[in-house]
Amino acid sequence: MASLTLPPAPPNPRQDAIDLHKAFKGFGCDTTTVSNILAHRDSMQRGYIQQEYKTMYSEELSRRISSELSGNHKKALSLWILDPAGRDATVLKEALSAESLDLKAATDIICSRTPSQLQIMKQTYYAKFGTYLEHDISQQTSGDHQKILLAYVGIPRYEGPEVDPTIVTHDAKDLYKAGEKKLGTDEKTFIRIFTERSWAHMAAVASAYHHMYDRSLQKVVKNETSGNFEVALLTILRCAENPAKYFAKVLRKSMKGLGTDDKTLVRVVVTRTEIDMQYIKAEYYKKYKKPLADAIHSETSGGYRTFLLSLVGSH
């Protein structure tokens, strides 16, 4: 369930473009108006607004936002106006660039997306940047981490809810043999099962594993693997079991302790608002006994805070 709130009557994209242009004009930018309009338009409406803006003012809305806003507010809005696949592609390109390398962010985006989302995103990535996602992954990663990411973006997985209990039991046994039962770890088996099976199947495997060996598969992954390879396996497993709980945890980590990891906070809020933010908020409250909106409120300020809270919603 999305947390995005839209006006009762469908807004007119041309009028929105005019209002945005007015907000940019004059001395200083009226950031409140800009946020109020864009934070309450869905992906399609934002697309229409950008077309109208370009037609009327012969410049890209994204460019204007870049020159009028600054800091995290600018980053959040610039990502928000993109369509979901374009946004994922943009975040990935930055995360896989030598000067801003962030393998955790890249792993998070890839391993928490459905096969159909990955498919569209790969096409968008190539169209936008003229290079294949697989090529950039190969350039910036190595070892088992590289193998699992390449397999995950390359293998079309089933997306339905049905699972075959026989294969589930078989996979649980194979993972036991590949990990806990042997000295060292057979990473190949972990990569094969985690990248070829659907989320519903992986959730069933985790449950079967616990039932058969009285151990949590997440704990096994933590004991048997390390580094970004471990991050990839855990992301796949957590998203298979409960994506909202996974993202609640990522958000919590971004705001815990000293300072705020704004990059992660922006990425998760902006990419999940139109998908499952209501569920994430519920999971956040359940686990941390504090509304997500309150946590964001105390970690951010100014127009940036207002914008994020408009997306997340207070209820």
Short mmCIF file of C-alpha atoms in Angstrom, two decimals:
data_model
loop_
_atom_site.label_atom_id
_atom_site.label_comp_id
_atom_site.label_asym_id
_atom_site.label_seq_id
_atom_site.Cartn_x
_atom_site.Cartn_y
_atom_site.Cartn_z
CA MET A 1 0.00 0.00 0.00
CA ALA A 2 1.27 3.40 -1.03
CA SER A 3 1.44 6.35 1.36
CA LEU A 4 1.08 8.94 -1.41
CA THR A 5 -1.92 11.27 -0.97
CA LEU A 6 -3.46 12.87 -4.05
CA PRO A 7 -5.87 15.80 -4.40
CA PRO A 8 -9.57 14.77 -4.61
CA ALA A 9 -9.94 16.16 -8.15
CA PRO A 10 -7.31 15.20 -10.75
CA PRO A 11 -5.00 18.22 -11.06
CA ASN A 12 -4.30 19.80 -14.42
CA PRO A 13 -0.63 19.19 -15.37
CA ARG A 14 -0.48 22.45 -17.33
CA GLN A 15 -1.69 24.43 -14.32
CA ASP A 16 0.82 22.56 -12.13
CA ALA A 17 3.60 23.52 -14.56
CA ILE A 18 2.50 27.19 -14.45
CA ASP A 19 2.38 27.15 -10.63
CA LEU A 20 5.81 25.54 -10.44
CA HIS A 21 7.25 28.12 -12.82
CA LYS A 22 5.79 30.91 -10.67
CA ALA A 23 7.31 29.33 -7.55
CA PHE A 24 10.75 29.34 -9.21
CA LYS A 25 10.51 32.95 -10.39
CA GLY A 26 11.63 36.01 -8.51
CA PHE A 27 14.07 36.26 -5.66
CA GLY A 28 14.44 32.92 -3.89
CA CYS A 29 12.42 29.85 -4.67
CA ASP A 30 9.09 29.10 -3.03
CA THR A 31 10.12 25.59 -2.03
CA THR A 32 6.92 24.95 -0.09
CA THR A 33 4.78 25.31 -3.22
CA VAL A 34 7.17 23.14 -5.24
CA SER A 35 7.03 20.39 -2.61
CA ASN A 36 3.27 20.71 -2.13
CA ILE A 37 2.61 20.17 -5.80
CA LEU A 38 5.12 17.41 -6.57
CA ALA A 39 4.75 15.43 -3.32
CA HIS A 40 1.06 14.91 -4.10
CA ARG A 41 1.25 13.74 -7.72
CA ASP A 42 1.68 10.14 -8.82
CA SER A 43 4.30 8.89 -11.23
CA MET A 44 2.14 9.42 -14.32
CA GLN A 45 1.04 12.92 -13.27
CA ARG A 46 4.66 13.90 -12.59
CA GLY A 47 5.51 12.70 -16.09
CA TYR A 48 2.78 14.91 -17.62
CA ILE A 49 3.88 17.92 -15.56
CA GLN A 50 7.44 17.52 -16.88
CA GLN A 51 6.19 17.34 -20.49
CA GLU A 52 4.03 20.45 -20.04
CA TYR A 53 6.85 22.32 -18.31
CA LYS A 54 9.25 21.58 -21.15
CA THR A 55 6.69 22.53 -23.81
CA MET A 56 5.84 25.83 -22.15
CA TYR A 57 9.22 26.98 -20.85
CA SER A 58 11.69 25.13 -23.13
CA GLU A 59 13.65 23.78 -20.21
CA GLU A 60 13.66 20.56 -18.22
CA LEU A 61 11.88 20.71 -14.87
CA SER A 62 14.67 18.54 -13.43
CA ARG A 63 17.26 21.14 -14.44
CA ARG A 64 15.26 23.92 -12.82
CA ILE A 65 14.88 21.92 -9.60
CA SER A 66 18.64 21.34 -9.62
CA SER A 67 19.41 25.04 -9.89
CA GLU A 68 16.73 26.29 -7.46
CA LEU A 69 17.05 23.78 -4.61
CA SER A 70 20.05 22.49 -2.72
CA GLY A 71 21.29 19.71 -0.47
CA ASN A 72 19.13 16.77 0.49
CA HIS A 73 15.91 18.52 -0.53
CA LYS A 74 17.25 18.82 -4.08
CA LYS A 75 18.44 15.19 -4.08
CA ALA A 76 15.08 13.90 -2.85
CA LEU A 77 13.00 15.94 -5.30
CA SER A 78 15.28 15.16 -8.25
CA LEU A 79 14.86 11.43 -7.61
CA TRP A 80 11.15 11.70 -6.88
CA ILE A 81 10.22 13.25 -10.24
CA LEU A 82 11.71 10.28 -12.11
CA ASP A 83 9.63 7.23 -12.99
CA PRO A 84 10.37 4.15 -10.79
CA ALA A 85 12.65 2.37 -13.28
CA GLY A 86 14.50 5.60 -14.12
CA ARG A 87 14.95 6.30 -10.45
CA ASP A 88 16.38 2.86 -9.70
CA ALA A 89 18.66 3.15 -12.74
CA THR A 90 19.90 6.58 -11.60
CA VAL A 91 20.61 5.43 -8.04
CA LEU A 92 22.39 2.33 -9.36
CA LYS A 93 24.50 4.28 -11.84
CA GLU A 94 25.72 6.54 -9.03
CA ALA A 95 26.28 3.58 -6.67
CA LEU A 96 28.31 1.77 -9.35
CA SER A 97 30.44 4.78 -10.36
CA ALA A 98 34.04 4.74 -9.19
CA GLU A 99 33.86 8.23 -7.64
CA SER A 100 30.69 7.53 -5.62
CA LEU A 101 30.92 3.76 -5.19
CA ASP A 102 28.30 2.42 -2.78
CA LEU A 103 28.02 -1.35 -3.16
CA LYS A 104 25.56 -1.62 -0.29
CA ALA A 105 23.10 0.69 -2.05
CA ALA A 106 23.57 -1.18 -5.33
CA THR A 107 22.96 -4.51 -3.59
CA ASP A 108 19.90 -3.14 -1.82
CA ILE A 109 18.30 -1.90 -5.05
CA ILE A 110 19.04 -5.06 -7.04
CA CYS A 111 18.17 -7.68 -4.42
CA SER A 112 14.95 -6.03 -3.21
CA ARG A 113 13.33 -5.70 -6.64
CA THR A 114 10.99 -8.13 -8.40
CA PRO A 115 12.11 -9.79 -11.67
CA SER A 116 9.75 -7.58 -13.71
CA GLN A 117 11.03 -4.42 -12.00
CA LEU A 118 14.62 -5.52 -12.74
CA GLN A 119 13.75 -6.22 -16.36
CA ILE A 120 12.35 -2.72 -17.02
CA MET A 121 15.12 -1.13 -14.98
CA LYS A 122 17.84 -2.87 -17.03
CA GLN A 123 16.32 -1.53 -20.26
CA THR A 124 16.03 1.96 -18.76
CA TYR A 125 19.63 1.78 -17.51
CA TYR A 126 20.90 1.07 -21.02
CA ALA A 127 18.66 3.70 -22.62
CA LYS A 128 19.75 6.36 -20.10
CA PHE A 129 23.47 5.64 -19.81
CA GLY A 130 24.40 3.73 -22.98
CA THR A 131 26.01 0.96 -20.97
CA TYR A 132 24.68 -2.37 -19.73
CA LEU A 133 23.98 -2.73 -16.02
CA GLU A 134 25.77 -6.10 -16.11
CA HIS A 135 28.88 -4.40 -17.45
CA ASP A 136 28.96 -1.87 -14.61
CA ILE A 137 28.35 -4.61 -12.02
CA SER A 138 31.26 -6.59 -13.47
CA GLN A 139 33.53 -3.52 -13.37
CA GLN A 140 32.85 -2.60 -9.75
CA THR A 141 32.28 -5.88 -7.91
CA SER A 142 34.14 -9.14 -7.47
CA GLY A 143 33.95 -12.72 -6.24
CA ASP A 144 30.72 -14.23 -4.94
CA HIS A 145 29.14 -10.80 -4.58
CA GLN A 146 29.58 -10.22 -8.30
CA LYS A 147 28.28 -13.70 -9.13
CA ILE A 148 25.10 -13.31 -7.10
CA LEU A 149 24.31 -9.82 -8.47
CA LEU A 150 24.83 -10.88 -12.08
CA ALA A 151 22.71 -13.99 -11.57
CA TYR A 152 20.00 -11.99 -9.80
CA VAL A 153 19.63 -9.44 -12.60
CA GLY A 154 19.99 -12.11 -15.30
CA ILE A 155 17.65 -14.93 -14.26
CA PRO A 156 13.90 -14.51 -14.79
CA ARG A 157 12.22 -15.77 -11.61
CA TYR A 158 8.61 -16.77 -11.07
CA GLU A 159 6.60 -14.06 -9.29
CA GLY A 160 3.48 -15.97 -8.24
CA PRO A 161 2.53 -17.33 -4.81
CA GLU A 162 2.57 -21.08 -5.62
CA VAL A 163 5.43 -23.26 -4.36
CA ASP A 164 6.33 -26.92 -4.82
CA PRO A 165 6.85 -28.42 -1.33
CA THR A 166 9.08 -31.20 -2.69
CA ILE A 167 11.53 -28.72 -4.20
CA VAL A 168 11.31 -26.58 -1.04
CA THR A 169 12.44 -29.53 1.14
CA HIS A 170 15.13 -30.40 -1.37
CA ASP A 171 16.49 -26.82 -1.35
CA ALA A 172 16.50 -26.70 2.46
CA LYS A 173 18.54 -29.94 2.51
CA ASP A 174 20.94 -28.62 -0.14
CA LEU A 175 21.50 -25.41 1.83
CA TYR A 176 22.15 -27.43 4.99
CA LYS A 177 24.71 -29.57 3.15
CA ALA A 178 26.28 -26.48 1.58
CA GLY A 179 26.59 -24.59 4.86
CA GLU A 180 26.16 -25.90 8.37
CA LYS A 181 26.92 -29.54 7.57
CA LYS A 182 30.28 -28.99 5.95
CA LEU A 183 33.55 -27.39 6.84
CA GLY A 184 33.63 -24.14 4.90
CA THR A 185 30.75 -23.09 2.66
CA ASP A 186 29.65 -24.14 -0.80
CA GLU A 187 28.72 -20.64 -2.04
CA LYS A 188 27.67 -21.96 -5.46
CA THR A 189 24.64 -23.71 -3.95
CA PHE A 190 23.60 -20.61 -2.04
CA ILE A 191 23.89 -18.50 -5.21
CA ARG A 192 21.94 -21.03 -7.29
CA ILE A 193 19.00 -21.37 -4.90
CA PHE A 194 18.80 -17.70 -3.90
CA THR A 195 18.85 -16.44 -7.49
CA GLU A 196 16.70 -19.06 -9.23
CA ARG A 197 13.78 -19.32 -6.79
CA SER A 198 10.79 -17.03 -6.36
CA TRP A 199 10.25 -15.00 -3.20
CA ALA A 200 7.34 -17.20 -2.15
CA HIS A 201 9.56 -20.25 -2.61
CA MET A 202 12.45 -18.69 -0.63
CA ALA A 203 10.10 -17.82 2.25
CA ALA A 204 8.93 -21.46 2.26
CA VAL A 205 12.56 -22.68 2.21
CA ALA A 206 13.38 -20.48 5.23
CA SER A 207 10.39 -21.89 7.09
CA ALA A 208 11.24 -25.50 6.13
CA TYR A 209 14.86 -24.98 7.14
CA HIS A 210 13.83 -23.77 10.57
CA HIS A 211 11.46 -26.69 10.93
CA MET A 212 13.99 -29.32 9.81
CA TYR A 213 17.17 -28.06 11.51
CA ASP A 214 15.85 -25.81 14.27
CA ARG A 215 17.97 -22.93 12.96
CA SER A 216 17.03 -19.69 11.29
CA LEU A 217 18.28 -19.53 7.70
CA GLN A 218 19.15 -15.86 8.27
CA LYS A 219 21.49 -16.88 11.11
CA VAL A 220 23.05 -19.53 8.89
CA VAL A 221 23.70 -16.93 6.17
CA LYS A 222 25.29 -14.63 8.79
CA ASN A 223 27.53 -17.43 10.09
CA GLU A 224 28.51 -18.86 6.72
CA THR A 225 29.07 -15.72 4.63
CA SER A 226 30.41 -12.19 4.99
CA GLY A 227 30.71 -8.76 3.38
CA ASN A 228 28.53 -7.70 0.48
CA PHE A 229 27.82 -11.31 -0.46
CA GLU A 230 26.16 -11.73 2.93
CA VAL A 231 24.25 -8.45 2.41
CA ALA A 232 22.91 -9.73 -0.92
CA LEU A 233 21.75 -13.07 0.52
CA LEU A 234 20.11 -11.42 3.54
CA THR A 235 18.36 -8.82 1.36
CA ILE A 236 16.91 -11.52 -0.89
CA LEU A 237 15.81 -13.58 2.10
CA ARG A 238 14.29 -10.68 4.06
CA CYS A 239 12.43 -9.36 1.02
CA ALA A 240 11.13 -12.86 0.32
CA GLU A 241 9.76 -13.11 3.85
CA ASN A 242 8.58 -9.54 4.46
CA PRO A 243 9.77 -6.60 2.29
CA ALA A 244 8.10 -3.97 4.52
CA LYS A 245 9.94 -5.28 7.59
CA TYR A 246 13.20 -5.27 5.62
CA PHE A 247 12.77 -1.61 4.59
CA ALA A 248 11.69 -0.59 8.12
CA LYS A 249 15.03 -1.99 9.31
CA VAL A 250 16.99 -0.16 6.58
CA LEU A 251 15.26 3.11 7.54
CA ARG A 252 15.95 2.55 11.23
CA LYS A 253 19.66 1.95 10.50
CA SER A 254 19.83 5.14 8.42
CA MET A 255 18.60 7.21 11.38
CA LYS A 256 20.17 5.40 14.33
CA GLY A 257 23.19 6.64 16.22
CA LEU A 258 25.18 9.73 15.43
CA GLY A 259 24.19 11.60 12.29
CA THR A 260 21.77 10.51 9.61
CA ASP A 261 22.53 8.50 6.49
CA ASP A 262 20.44 10.83 4.30
CA LYS A 263 21.31 9.02 1.08
CA THR A 264 19.66 5.83 2.32
CA LEU A 265 16.77 7.67 3.96
CA VAL A 266 15.97 9.50 0.71
CA ARG A 267 16.38 6.39 -1.41
CA VAL A 268 13.99 4.26 0.63
CA VAL A 269 11.34 6.94 1.17
CA VAL A 270 11.30 8.03 -2.46
CA THR A 271 11.35 4.50 -3.94
CA ARG A 272 8.75 2.94 -1.59
CA THR A 273 6.19 5.77 -1.25
CA GLU A 274 4.18 4.55 -4.25
CA ILE A 275 4.61 0.85 -3.43
CA ASP A 276 4.39 -0.24 0.20
CA MET A 277 5.15 2.69 2.52
CA GLN A 278 1.98 2.12 4.60
CA TYR A 279 3.16 -1.43 5.39
CA ILE A 280 6.67 -0.16 6.14
CA LYS A 281 5.23 2.39 8.59
CA ALA A 282 3.22 -0.33 10.33
CA GLU A 283 6.30 -2.60 10.59
CA TYR A 284 8.41 0.31 11.83
CA TYR A 285 5.96 1.13 14.59
CA LYS A 286 5.59 -2.52 15.55
CA LYS A 287 9.32 -3.05 15.89
CA TYR A 288 10.59 0.29 17.20
CA LYS A 289 7.50 1.59 19.08
CA LYS A 290 7.79 4.97 17.39
CA PRO A 291 5.99 6.32 14.31
CA LEU A 292 8.31 6.54 11.28
CA ALA A 293 7.14 10.13 10.70
CA ASP A 294 8.36 11.11 14.20
CA ALA A 295 11.75 9.53 13.56
CA ILE A 296 12.10 11.38 10.23
CA HIS A 297 10.92 14.61 11.87
CA SER A 298 13.64 14.47 14.51
CA GLU A 299 16.41 13.60 12.02
CA THR A 300 15.68 16.19 9.31
CA SER A 301 14.82 19.88 8.98
CA GLY A 302 13.47 22.60 6.70
CA GLY A 303 12.03 21.96 3.26
CA TYR A 304 13.73 18.57 3.16
CA ARG A 305 11.82 17.45 6.26
CA THR A 306 8.51 18.82 4.94
CA PHE A 307 8.97 17.03 1.62
CA LEU A 308 9.81 13.62 3.12
CA LEU A 309 6.92 13.87 5.57
CA SER A 310 4.53 14.78 2.74
CA LEU A 311 5.52 11.55 1.01
CA VAL A 312 5.42 9.34 4.09
CA GLY A 313 2.23 10.88 5.51
CA SER A 314 1.67 11.12 9.23
CA HIS A 315 -0.86 8.31 9.71
#
